[in-house]
Amino acid sequence: MARKLSEMEAERIKRKNLANWLLSMPALLLLLFAASGPLLIVIFYSFLTPGNYGGIVWEFSGDAWFKVLFSQDIFDDTISLSDAHLSIFWRSVQLSFLTTLICLILGFPTAYFIATRPPKTRNIWLFLITIPFWTNLLIRTFAILELIRNKGVVNNSLISLGIINEPINMLYTDMAIVIGMTYVYLPLMVLPIYAAMERFDFRYVEAGFDLYASRFKVMWRIILPIIKPGVIAGSILVFVPSLGAYVTPRILGGGKNLMIGNLIELQFGQGKNWPLGAALAVTMLLIVLLALIFYMRISQRSEQKDAQ
Amino acid sequence: MSKTKKDAIAIHVNGVGKYFGSEPNLVKALDNVSIDIRRNEFFTLLGPSGCGKTTLLRLIAGFESPTFGQMLLDNQDITNLPPYHRSVNTVFQSYALFPHLTVAENISFGLEMLKKPKHEISATVDEMLALVHMEELKHRRTDQISGGQQQRVALARALAPKPDVLLLDEPLSALDYKLRRGMQIELKRLQLETGITFIFVTHDQEEALTMSDRIAVMSNGHILQVGTPNEIYYNPQERFVADFIGESNFIEAEVVSVTKGRPATASLRLAGTRKTFKANMPASKSKDKTATVFIRPEHAKLQKSTRGATLTGTLTNMLFFGTDTNYHLELDNGEAFVVRSQNEIGHAFHPAIGDKLGVVIDEQAIQVLKD
């Protein structure tokens, strides 16, 4: 009897598993073809030979991967590290990191503010946060350009207020790119932190005050550690697209201050070197992967430390 | 200097009120409350939900500031002091243990905030763990222990900084009955061992009676009566207090005469009958012609004959409770009255429904209420 029951149970679980697989099949198929497929093509292309007028020639070559990091002198064939590529990689990581940091500094208080409103007004604030998404990214970026150019709104008002005499040159600098990316990705920082903060039980704050913790200590020792998952999610959501940003550095960086995204675009366009573009794209993917592993290691280590 | 003096005042609450909202939706959570809580006392705020007991606790903790009035802790004005500057700790109803910290880290949190030296912190944490019998679970996370264990950690965390006053906000309400009884004894032991003033909030009258040195019964933002469990139980001054604690009989009576003294006594007559009986008078009772009289069911005795009885009536119902039986009577003037008597083996007295019976009550057990 008992055996029969366990057999029936096993049968039931089997059937349930099958049902779950069937239900997730559409999403799995979409992911397989729409996400893994293009990625595999990109990886495959990075090992082919570039065609003369763009496109590829079906012939294996490791040349693209070599060119990601090294350059060969046209005259004497000496091989050296590709300064141009490395500096673009480094700038991309720096600017993305800076953007993430500024988004965190601006987004955290915003999320805290929204989460501490009465439930009815919270939705209004969230609604306001999502408004920028209604307009095309290109238009918004041009609007930023209009704001920060030498005769733009910001400089004109500062001059008319007498704070500065000469316009501050912001456009076509790294600063312009960071301002643009911060503006675009700030909601992606606010929303996950808000989600974590909304679930946060504010009685912990009272408990902290009760146990002699000042406002600063309550923030640092209680609120931040508990909502850390939200902060991590927000940081990843800002850092990853910043690293691959294309429109913002193109318009606000003026084509002088390239980021990885622009470099990749260049290979598929004017550069007519598709395999190199593909290799650069895969390299960016690896940088993101490394950053994520690094981040996970850090948060895991601090968790282990907590558990000891 | 006065730290050892038993009767010194730990918390002095002077004419404190707390209003929420504004007209026309003004809520008077506390209205002009004054109270003195002595040092080393187990003091209980007892009342139904919404009576203002938790509000008073939160004012003492410093989570809210009063609309008016003044509060002193050891003769120092704490009315507007933030909670982190008061030597007062709280055991929260929900425990509010920090989920990202272990048991030991939760207990050491307050000590770290007070910047105690490291060796002192670890010594105190071990001492507190031993006090609540939680040594083995020191490194557990707080979501990996049971509700009763969380309760102990919450206690240890609040006791670790050795506060002047410990506030307990219905800390036992989430526990099951057996665990709750165990914790009642435990709490009383902790209070005696640590010598800290405990202010305990509950709506459970049994909890209040078993643990407290003194009880304040609250209703509608007011304190109705403050006294020892005995005083509250045997000599309630107001109908609400008598009704809230234990079972009570209330009967309307005419005041025949009043004899002054300490305590004053009155001669009363049950409305609509000729029978007179004597009762305790409260000091501040107004000189009305009628009065409400209060009698505990277990202080009345049934007898077969109506001769020599304080009251007489007809038996309408009997409810068996194991150790006791409740006899429901209809008095001669039509009022209901309950007598509770202990069941004894071989008891010869077996009344039947419809019998005319006598009720004997000791004068000491008959109390005239203020209102």
XYZ file of C-alpha atoms in Angstrom:
679
model
C 0.000 0.000 0.000
C 2.702 2.392 1.087
C 4.674 1.525 -2.007
C 1.711 2.183 -4.211
C 1.193 5.543 -2.583
C 4.807 6.542 -3.145
C 4.524 5.410 -6.762
C 1.411 7.505 -7.190
C 3.188 10.456 -5.625
C 6.147 10.014 -8.003
C 3.728 9.848 -10.928
C 2.003 13.009 -9.754
C 5.285 14.928 -9.441
C 6.350 13.684 -12.879
C 3.140 14.943 -14.441
C 3.458 18.282 -12.650
C 7.027 18.674 -13.900
C 5.928 17.967 -17.434
C 3.174 20.560 -17.147
C 5.661 23.135 -15.870
C 7.992 22.461 -18.800
C 5.165 22.801 -21.285
C 4.004 26.040 -19.722
C 7.463 27.605 -19.874
C 8.136 26.333 -23.406
C 7.068 29.521 -25.299
C 9.353 31.686 -23.171
C 12.199 29.176 -23.387
C 11.917 28.950 -27.180
C 11.836 32.723 -27.511
C 14.914 33.036 -25.320
C 16.689 30.314 -27.285
C 16.104 31.940 -30.674
C 15.967 35.631 -29.781
C 18.756 35.767 -27.210
C 21.090 32.795 -27.665
C 20.776 32.684 -31.458
C 22.061 36.185 -32.267
C 24.715 35.819 -29.587
C 26.016 32.620 -31.192
C 26.061 34.334 -34.601
C 28.087 37.220 -33.153
C 30.587 34.824 -31.578
C 30.781 32.875 -34.851
C 31.336 36.017 -36.976
C 34.178 37.136 -34.734
C 36.188 34.174 -36.068
C 35.695 34.970 -39.778
C 37.503 37.176 -42.298
C 36.159 40.674 -43.127
C 34.873 41.311 -46.605
C 36.206 44.257 -48.613
C 32.964 46.214 -48.589
C 31.624 45.096 -45.193
C 30.052 41.757 -44.475
C 32.179 38.673 -44.045
C 34.065 36.093 -46.053
C 33.496 32.490 -45.018
C 37.053 31.796 -44.011
C 38.359 31.197 -40.517
C 40.588 33.886 -39.031
C 41.735 34.834 -35.511
C 42.720 38.241 -36.829
C 39.730 40.081 -35.298
C 40.523 38.802 -31.794
C 44.165 39.739 -32.273
C 43.153 43.284 -33.214
C 40.979 43.724 -30.155
C 44.074 44.033 -28.009
C 46.998 44.498 -30.368
C 47.857 46.623 -33.364
C 50.425 45.959 -36.103
C 52.454 48.832 -37.470
C 51.757 49.313 -41.188
C 55.424 50.033 -42.003
C 57.576 47.749 -39.891
C 55.042 45.133 -38.734
C 55.923 45.610 -35.054
C 53.206 44.420 -32.723
C 52.124 46.603 -29.849
C 49.156 46.819 -27.471
C 46.288 48.678 -29.099
C 46.235 51.915 -27.087
C 43.140 53.176 -28.890
C 41.014 50.151 -27.984
C 42.312 49.846 -24.429
C 41.708 53.522 -23.678
C 38.152 53.243 -25.006
C 37.533 50.157 -22.868
C 38.969 51.908 -19.844
C 36.974 55.086 -20.469
C 33.781 53.063 -20.890
C 34.301 51.274 -17.593
C 35.180 54.545 -15.832
C 32.219 56.493 -17.190
C 29.809 53.616 -16.495
C 31.130 53.290 -12.961
C 30.814 57.032 -12.407
C 27.269 56.979 -13.822
C 26.330 54.086 -11.516
C 27.772 55.914 -8.514
C 25.934 59.174 -9.275
C 22.688 57.276 -9.949
C 23.118 55.563 -6.580
C 23.728 58.842 -4.751
C 20.708 60.470 -6.421
C 18.482 57.398 -6.598
C 18.763 56.182 -3.010
C 17.251 59.278 -1.343
C 14.584 59.397 -4.068
C 13.590 55.769 -3.448
C 13.628 56.388 0.320
C 11.409 59.419 -0.139
C 8.866 57.517 -2.243
C 8.843 54.470 0.046
C 8.122 56.620 3.083
C 5.116 58.380 1.490
C 1.604 57.169 2.354
C 0.664 54.216 0.083
C -1.793 56.303 -1.962
C 0.699 58.999 -2.971
C 3.492 56.462 -3.638
C 1.927 55.437 -6.949
C 1.821 59.055 -8.106
C 5.543 59.430 -7.449
C 6.302 56.147 -9.226
C 4.207 57.319 -12.139
C 6.250 60.520 -12.338
C 9.461 58.486 -12.346
C 8.307 56.544 -15.413
C 7.277 59.604 -17.458
C 10.676 60.011 -19.213
C 10.236 56.529 -20.707
C 7.328 57.839 -22.742
C 9.622 59.881 -24.987
C 12.131 58.520 -27.453
C 15.682 58.242 -26.100
C 17.086 60.176 -29.078
C 14.757 63.122 -28.453
C 15.583 63.188 -24.761
C 19.291 63.115 -25.511
C 18.948 66.050 -27.897
C 17.022 67.865 -25.179
C 19.970 67.359 -22.827
C 22.239 68.695 -25.568
C 20.041 71.774 -25.766
C 20.369 72.225 -22.007
C 24.122 71.935 -21.661
C 25.518 73.437 -24.855
C 27.548 76.643 -24.590
C 24.564 78.863 -25.379
C 22.107 76.482 -23.750
C 19.717 76.957 -20.879
C 22.156 76.061 -18.097
C 25.002 78.305 -19.254
C 22.699 81.205 -20.133
C 21.023 81.180 -16.748
C 24.319 80.903 -14.903
C 25.690 83.855 -16.872
C 22.574 85.987 -16.403
C 22.674 85.222 -12.676
C 26.261 86.451 -12.664
C 27.658 83.215 -11.267
C 29.977 82.718 -14.239
C 31.295 85.050 -16.952
C 32.268 82.550 -19.620
C 30.075 79.573 -20.528
C 31.251 76.277 -19.061
C 32.212 73.943 -21.851
C 30.194 70.844 -21.061
C 29.057 69.530 -24.415
C 31.246 66.948 -26.175
C 33.093 66.058 -22.976
C 33.078 62.972 -20.770
C 31.035 64.986 -18.299
C 28.295 65.453 -20.907
C 28.193 61.685 -21.457
C 27.905 61.027 -17.712
C 25.156 63.643 -17.323
C 23.263 62.098 -20.240
C 23.608 58.520 -19.025
C 22.713 59.444 -15.449
C 19.560 61.094 -16.725
C 18.614 58.108 -18.883
C 19.367 55.330 -16.376
C 18.373 56.973 -13.063
C 14.890 55.336 -13.032
C 16.573 51.931 -13.365
C 18.341 52.668 -10.065
C 15.328 54.154 -8.289
C 12.858 51.360 -9.057
C 14.717 48.325 -7.630
C 15.824 50.286 -4.543
C 12.236 51.414 -4.071
C 11.031 47.800 -4.390
C 13.445 46.727 -1.636
C 12.638 49.752 0.488
C 8.891 49.197 0.209
C 9.273 45.735 1.734
C 11.530 47.150 4.446
C 9.916 47.018 7.872
C 10.373 50.481 9.386
C 9.988 48.996 12.865
C 13.669 48.043 12.506
C 14.392 51.766 12.450
C 12.571 52.220 15.752
C 14.411 49.223 17.176
C 17.675 50.836 16.074
C 16.827 54.189 17.670
C 15.769 52.316 20.792
C 19.204 50.641 20.943
C 21.029 53.995 20.928
C 21.760 54.148 17.166
C 21.810 57.685 15.736
C 20.132 58.489 12.413
C 23.409 57.936 10.584
C 24.041 54.601 12.306
C 20.487 53.427 11.592
C 21.029 54.179 7.897
C 24.460 52.578 7.755
C 24.002 49.572 10.016
C 20.319 48.688 9.509
C 18.641 50.142 6.410
C 21.512 49.752 3.924
C 22.433 46.133 4.776
C 18.797 45.026 4.628
C 18.008 46.652 1.277
C 21.395 45.685 -0.223
C 19.803 43.353 -2.834
C 17.894 46.335 -4.251
C 21.062 48.438 -4.389
C 22.939 45.634 -6.166
C 20.127 45.084 -8.673
C 19.922 48.837 -9.383
C 23.683 49.117 -9.812
C 23.752 46.227 -12.293
C 20.784 47.636 -14.203
C 22.609 50.966 -14.569
C 26.167 49.724 -15.070
C 25.457 47.155 -17.788
C 23.529 49.361 -20.238
C 25.889 52.280 -19.507
C 28.803 50.167 -20.609
C 27.065 49.404 -23.903
C 25.570 52.869 -24.353
C 25.644 54.072 -27.941
C 23.202 56.934 -28.544
C 24.219 59.083 -25.566
C 28.014 59.112 -26.120
C 27.423 59.510 -29.867
C 25.364 62.684 -29.473
C 26.734 64.222 -26.266
C 30.318 62.992 -26.768
C 30.311 64.435 -30.295
C 32.123 61.439 -31.810
C 35.388 62.422 -30.131
C 34.827 60.648 -26.840
C 34.064 57.123 -27.944
C 32.697 54.358 -25.777
C 32.665 50.648 -26.601
C 29.251 50.933 -28.230
C 30.498 53.573 -30.664
C 33.638 51.587 -31.419
C 31.546 48.561 -32.320
C 29.271 50.646 -34.514
C 32.328 52.048 -36.261
C 33.502 48.555 -37.257
C 30.142 47.656 -38.775
C 29.878 51.036 -40.547
C 32.842 53.036 -41.780
C 35.424 50.505 -40.567
C 33.910 47.719 -42.657
C 35.353 45.135 -40.313
C 32.451 43.028 -39.091
C 34.548 40.337 -37.402
C 36.392 42.972 -35.338
C 33.043 44.540 -34.386
C 31.773 41.135 -33.346
C 34.919 40.417 -31.332
C 34.616 43.797 -29.582
C 30.975 43.052 -28.764
C 31.943 39.700 -27.226
C 34.735 41.444 -25.302
C 32.214 43.864 -23.829
C 30.085 40.911 -22.805
C 33.093 39.410 -21.031
C 33.791 42.692 -19.211
C 30.184 42.746 -17.969
C 30.454 39.111 -16.925
C 33.682 39.815 -15.031
C 32.105 42.823 -13.311
C 29.111 40.739 -12.241
C 31.294 37.913 -10.896
C 33.381 40.481 -9.032
C 30.234 42.046 -7.575
C 28.814 38.677 -6.542
C 32.072 37.660 -4.899
C 32.069 40.850 -2.819
C 28.455 40.518 -1.692
C 28.909 36.809 -0.929
C 32.004 37.505 1.123
C 30.220 40.146 3.174
C 27.328 37.709 3.703
C 29.688 35.004 4.926
C 31.246 37.543 7.228
C 27.764 38.350 8.537
C 27.052 34.702 9.202
C 30.174 34.171 11.270
C 22.503 57.737 45.979
C 18.825 56.971 45.782
C 19.493 54.054 43.423
C 18.956 51.495 46.158
C 15.949 53.166 47.629
C 13.026 50.933 46.790
C 10.355 53.594 46.567
C 12.298 56.025 44.367
C 10.403 57.102 41.257
C 11.811 55.809 37.965
C 9.283 57.317 35.557
C 7.181 60.340 36.379
C 4.424 61.094 33.871
C 2.810 64.448 34.528
C -0.422 65.486 32.787
C 0.578 63.940 29.471
C -1.696 63.891 26.445
C -1.244 62.654 22.904
C -3.644 63.711 20.172
C -3.532 62.445 16.595
C -5.009 64.205 13.588
C -6.910 67.469 13.793
C -10.516 68.586 14.182
C -12.984 67.194 13.258
C -11.015 63.902 13.181
C -9.067 64.544 16.360
C -8.182 61.301 18.161
C -7.306 61.656 21.825
C -5.119 58.582 22.232
C -4.047 59.773 25.680
C -5.759 62.501 27.640
C -4.149 64.105 30.669
C -2.483 61.033 32.115
C -0.389 61.230 35.274
C 1.416 58.301 36.810
C 4.456 57.472 38.938
C 6.302 54.241 38.266
C 8.680 53.173 41.022
C 12.171 51.853 40.593
C 12.551 48.046 40.415
C 8.860 47.700 39.913
C 7.027 45.328 37.565
C 4.395 47.772 36.380
C 1.625 46.785 33.981
C -0.522 48.943 31.722
C -3.701 46.937 31.242
C -6.611 47.711 28.971
C -8.475 46.757 25.813
C -7.002 47.602 22.415
C -7.275 51.301 21.635
C -7.177 52.344 25.303
C -3.887 54.230 24.867
C -1.546 51.821 26.661
C 0.758 51.368 23.677
C 0.741 55.110 23.001
C 1.895 55.752 26.573
C 4.642 53.161 26.111
C 5.777 54.770 22.859
C 5.904 58.168 24.559
C 8.120 56.752 27.314
C 10.323 55.073 24.678
C 10.555 58.361 22.756
C 9.110 57.150 19.428
C 6.416 59.807 19.748
C 6.436 63.106 21.558
C 3.461 64.156 23.681
C 1.016 66.841 22.572
C 1.252 68.270 26.087
C 2.581 67.329 29.502
C 5.947 66.341 30.886
C 7.860 63.113 31.515
C 10.781 62.557 33.859
C 13.198 59.636 33.993
C 15.168 59.609 37.254
C 14.177 63.244 37.801
C 15.504 64.289 34.403
C 13.184 65.769 31.818
C 13.003 63.361 28.862
C 9.868 64.825 27.258
C 11.641 65.824 24.044
C 14.705 63.606 24.189
C 15.187 61.324 21.130
C 14.959 57.574 21.882
C 18.704 57.025 21.382
C 19.464 59.346 24.281
C 17.185 57.612 26.795
C 18.298 54.764 29.012
C 15.110 52.932 28.064
C 14.894 49.814 25.901
C 11.910 48.164 24.291
C 10.848 44.595 23.612
C 8.626 45.010 20.567
C 5.421 43.112 19.989
C 6.811 41.961 16.625
C 10.275 41.540 18.245
C 11.805 43.550 15.327
C 14.987 41.469 15.422
C 17.451 42.628 12.775
C 17.176 40.043 9.981
C 20.702 40.612 8.658
C 22.371 39.925 11.995
C 22.886 36.755 14.032
C 21.503 36.202 17.523
C 24.743 37.379 19.130
C 25.035 40.391 16.799
C 21.486 41.417 17.622
C 22.291 41.347 21.338
C 25.552 43.252 20.936
C 24.030 45.968 18.711
C 23.007 48.312 21.525
C 26.329 47.852 23.301
C 28.235 48.676 20.119
C 26.177 51.830 19.663
C 27.066 52.817 23.233
C 30.728 52.291 22.212
C 31.460 49.807 24.996
C 34.914 48.174 24.843
C 35.076 44.929 22.815
C 35.828 42.567 25.700
C 32.976 44.033 27.727
C 30.571 43.573 24.809
C 31.434 39.904 24.313
C 31.219 39.269 28.060
C 27.793 40.947 28.288
C 26.522 39.069 25.223
C 27.511 35.734 26.812
C 25.939 36.791 30.090
C 22.676 37.718 28.335
C 22.648 34.496 26.302
C 22.993 32.543 29.547
C 20.277 34.625 31.202
C 17.741 33.638 28.522
C 19.166 30.109 27.985
C 20.171 30.666 24.360
C 23.914 29.845 24.442
C 23.732 27.155 21.734
C 22.010 29.374 19.171
C 24.484 32.241 19.406
C 25.488 32.162 15.735
C 22.100 31.356 14.254
C 20.319 33.812 12.038
C 17.143 35.170 13.568
C 14.920 33.600 10.886
C 16.312 30.180 11.762
C 14.931 30.102 15.302
C 11.420 29.578 16.660
C 9.024 32.275 17.832
C 9.700 31.540 21.497
C 13.444 31.740 20.887
C 13.063 35.023 18.989
C 11.193 36.311 22.015
C 14.151 35.447 24.237
C 16.610 37.110 21.871
C 14.454 40.245 21.821
C 14.536 40.249 25.619
C 18.286 39.699 25.767
C 18.860 42.447 23.186
C 16.832 44.942 25.191
C 18.390 43.939 28.534
C 22.013 43.908 27.318
C 22.614 47.693 27.598
C 21.286 47.447 31.185
C 18.689 50.204 30.772
C 17.035 52.002 33.678
C 13.641 50.987 32.363
C 12.577 48.099 30.120
C 9.399 48.503 28.098
C 7.521 45.408 26.956
C 4.807 45.876 24.330
C 2.536 42.793 24.499
C 5.597 40.604 24.005
C 3.802 37.338 24.737
C 0.792 37.798 22.471
C 2.339 35.901 19.553
C 3.171 32.809 21.625
C 0.904 29.812 22.187
C -0.724 29.306 25.582
C 1.826 26.939 27.153
C 4.847 28.937 26.002
C 3.163 32.089 27.265
C 2.734 30.653 30.765
C 6.400 29.637 30.789
C 7.513 33.093 29.642
C 5.394 34.791 32.313
C 7.408 33.035 35.011
C 10.618 33.711 33.091
C 9.886 37.436 32.781
C 9.195 37.753 36.482
C 12.481 35.940 37.228
C 14.415 38.225 34.843
C 12.920 41.293 36.473
C 13.926 40.119 39.950
C 17.424 39.068 38.826
C 18.251 42.224 36.891
C 16.500 44.676 39.209
C 15.419 46.720 36.178
C 12.083 48.553 36.189
C 9.723 46.716 33.818
C 6.775 48.472 32.198
C 4.593 45.818 30.639
C 1.710 46.441 28.256
C -1.011 43.827 27.878
C -4.717 43.320 27.287
C -4.593 39.953 29.084
C -5.855 40.390 32.647
C -4.507 37.013 33.777
C -1.007 37.995 32.596
C -1.308 41.301 34.434
C -2.466 39.730 37.689
C 0.198 37.001 37.825
C 3.267 39.126 37.028
C 2.731 42.678 38.197
C 3.695 44.530 41.343
C 1.202 47.201 40.359
C -1.316 47.550 37.564
C -2.771 50.625 35.866
C -6.109 49.878 34.213
C -6.668 52.107 31.179
C -9.668 52.921 29.024
C -10.270 55.564 26.353
C -6.984 57.351 26.923
C -7.417 57.598 30.684
C -5.999 55.725 33.646
C -8.955 54.514 35.705
C -7.226 52.879 38.654
C -3.700 52.102 39.806
C -3.082 49.416 42.404
C -1.648 46.040 43.311
C -3.227 43.015 41.619
C -5.071 42.382 44.896
C -6.488 45.879 45.122
C -7.516 45.866 41.471
C -9.157 42.479 41.772
C -10.863 42.825 45.148
C -11.569 46.552 45.308
C -12.190 47.891 41.844
C -13.377 51.489 42.077
C -15.154 51.647 38.757
C -17.444 49.366 36.845
C -15.072 49.209 33.838
C -12.213 47.956 36.030
C -14.400 45.367 37.739
C -15.823 44.223 34.433
C -12.487 44.046 32.619
C -10.797 41.913 35.275
C -12.393 38.592 36.105
C -16.092 37.825 36.299
C -18.380 40.176 38.171
C -21.951 40.617 39.355
C -23.348 44.131 39.231
C -26.586 44.839 41.095
C -28.472 48.086 41.563
C -29.294 48.982 45.181
C -30.788 51.827 47.222
C -28.543 53.538 49.759
C -30.300 53.392 53.154
C -27.569 54.891 55.305
C -23.826 55.620 55.241
C -21.458 55.028 58.164
C -18.286 57.133 58.046
C -14.991 55.472 58.794
C -11.962 53.909 57.131
C -13.221 52.381 55.014
C -16.682 53.855 55.036
C -19.536 51.363 54.944
C -23.068 51.677 53.705
C -26.297 49.981 54.422
C -28.029 49.080 51.208
C -31.317 47.648 50.070
C -31.810 45.653 46.894
C -34.099 47.674 44.655
C -37.695 46.492 45.025
C -37.112 44.329 48.117
C -36.966 44.839 51.859
C -33.720 43.008 52.544
C -30.801 45.242 53.662
C -27.064 44.421 53.600
C -23.776 46.201 54.312
C -21.015 47.071 51.819
C -17.673 48.935 51.450
C -17.988 52.523 50.228
C -15.296 54.118 48.047
C -13.911 57.382 49.437
C -15.050 59.622 46.635
C -18.513 58.213 46.031
C -21.141 60.879 45.503
C -24.173 60.832 47.763
C -26.690 59.388 45.354
C -29.726 57.498 46.494
C -28.875 54.513 44.340
C -25.576 52.738 43.834
C -24.055 49.961 41.730
C -22.753 47.141 43.887
C -20.092 44.735 42.724
C -19.619 41.146 43.907
C -17.245 38.474 42.551
C -19.108 35.218 41.748
C -16.651 33.165 43.815
C -17.232 35.354 46.896
C -20.887 34.340 47.091
C -22.096 31.097 48.614
C -25.290 29.202 47.876
C -27.448 27.722 50.622
C -30.619 25.704 50.608
C -32.588 27.923 52.963
C -33.363 31.567 52.281
C -33.225 32.332 56.013
C -30.197 34.435 56.995
C -29.183 34.882 53.332
C -27.888 38.222 52.004
C -29.849 37.821 48.789
C -32.433 35.333 47.578
C -33.311 34.103 44.112
C -34.345 31.273 41.812
C -31.844 28.973 40.085
C -32.133 29.318 36.304
C -29.024 27.552 34.964
C -25.935 25.580 36.004
C -22.657 25.499 34.045
C -20.063 22.855 34.944
C -16.376 23.924 34.531
C -14.548 20.951 36.026
C -13.083 22.531 39.130
C -16.043 24.890 39.532
C -19.706 25.193 38.737
C -21.423 28.478 37.853
C -24.957 28.806 39.263
C -27.078 31.390 37.471
C -29.857 32.879 39.599
C -32.670 35.314 39.063
C -32.872 37.548 42.129
C -36.198 38.523 43.621
C -36.149 41.877 41.836
C -35.478 40.179 38.505
C -31.725 40.915 38.229
C -29.317 38.178 37.152
C -26.667 36.937 39.578
C -23.922 34.319 39.227
C -22.443 32.240 42.054
C -19.270 30.286 41.367
C -18.463 27.484 43.744
C -15.783 24.848 43.833
C -16.886 21.293 43.180
C -16.190 18.894 46.037
C -16.431 15.137 46.032
C -19.356 13.912 48.102
C -20.983 17.312 48.143
C -24.444 16.806 49.571
C -25.946 19.988 48.115
C -27.471 19.322 44.676
C -29.852 22.134 43.782
C -32.145 21.775 40.786
C -33.228 24.408 38.287
C -36.259 26.263 39.588
C -35.248 25.914 43.265
C -35.572 28.938 45.503
C -32.139 29.459 47.078
C -30.297 31.809 49.448
C -27.000 33.581 48.655
C -24.610 34.422 51.504
C -21.937 37.074 50.895
C -19.337 38.381 53.333
C -19.646 42.143 53.916
C -15.975 42.568 52.980
C -16.674 41.212 49.489
C -19.424 43.673 48.668
C -18.102 46.827 47.073
C -20.013 49.953 46.088
C -18.629 51.378 42.810
C -17.896 55.050 42.173
C -20.056 55.273 39.073
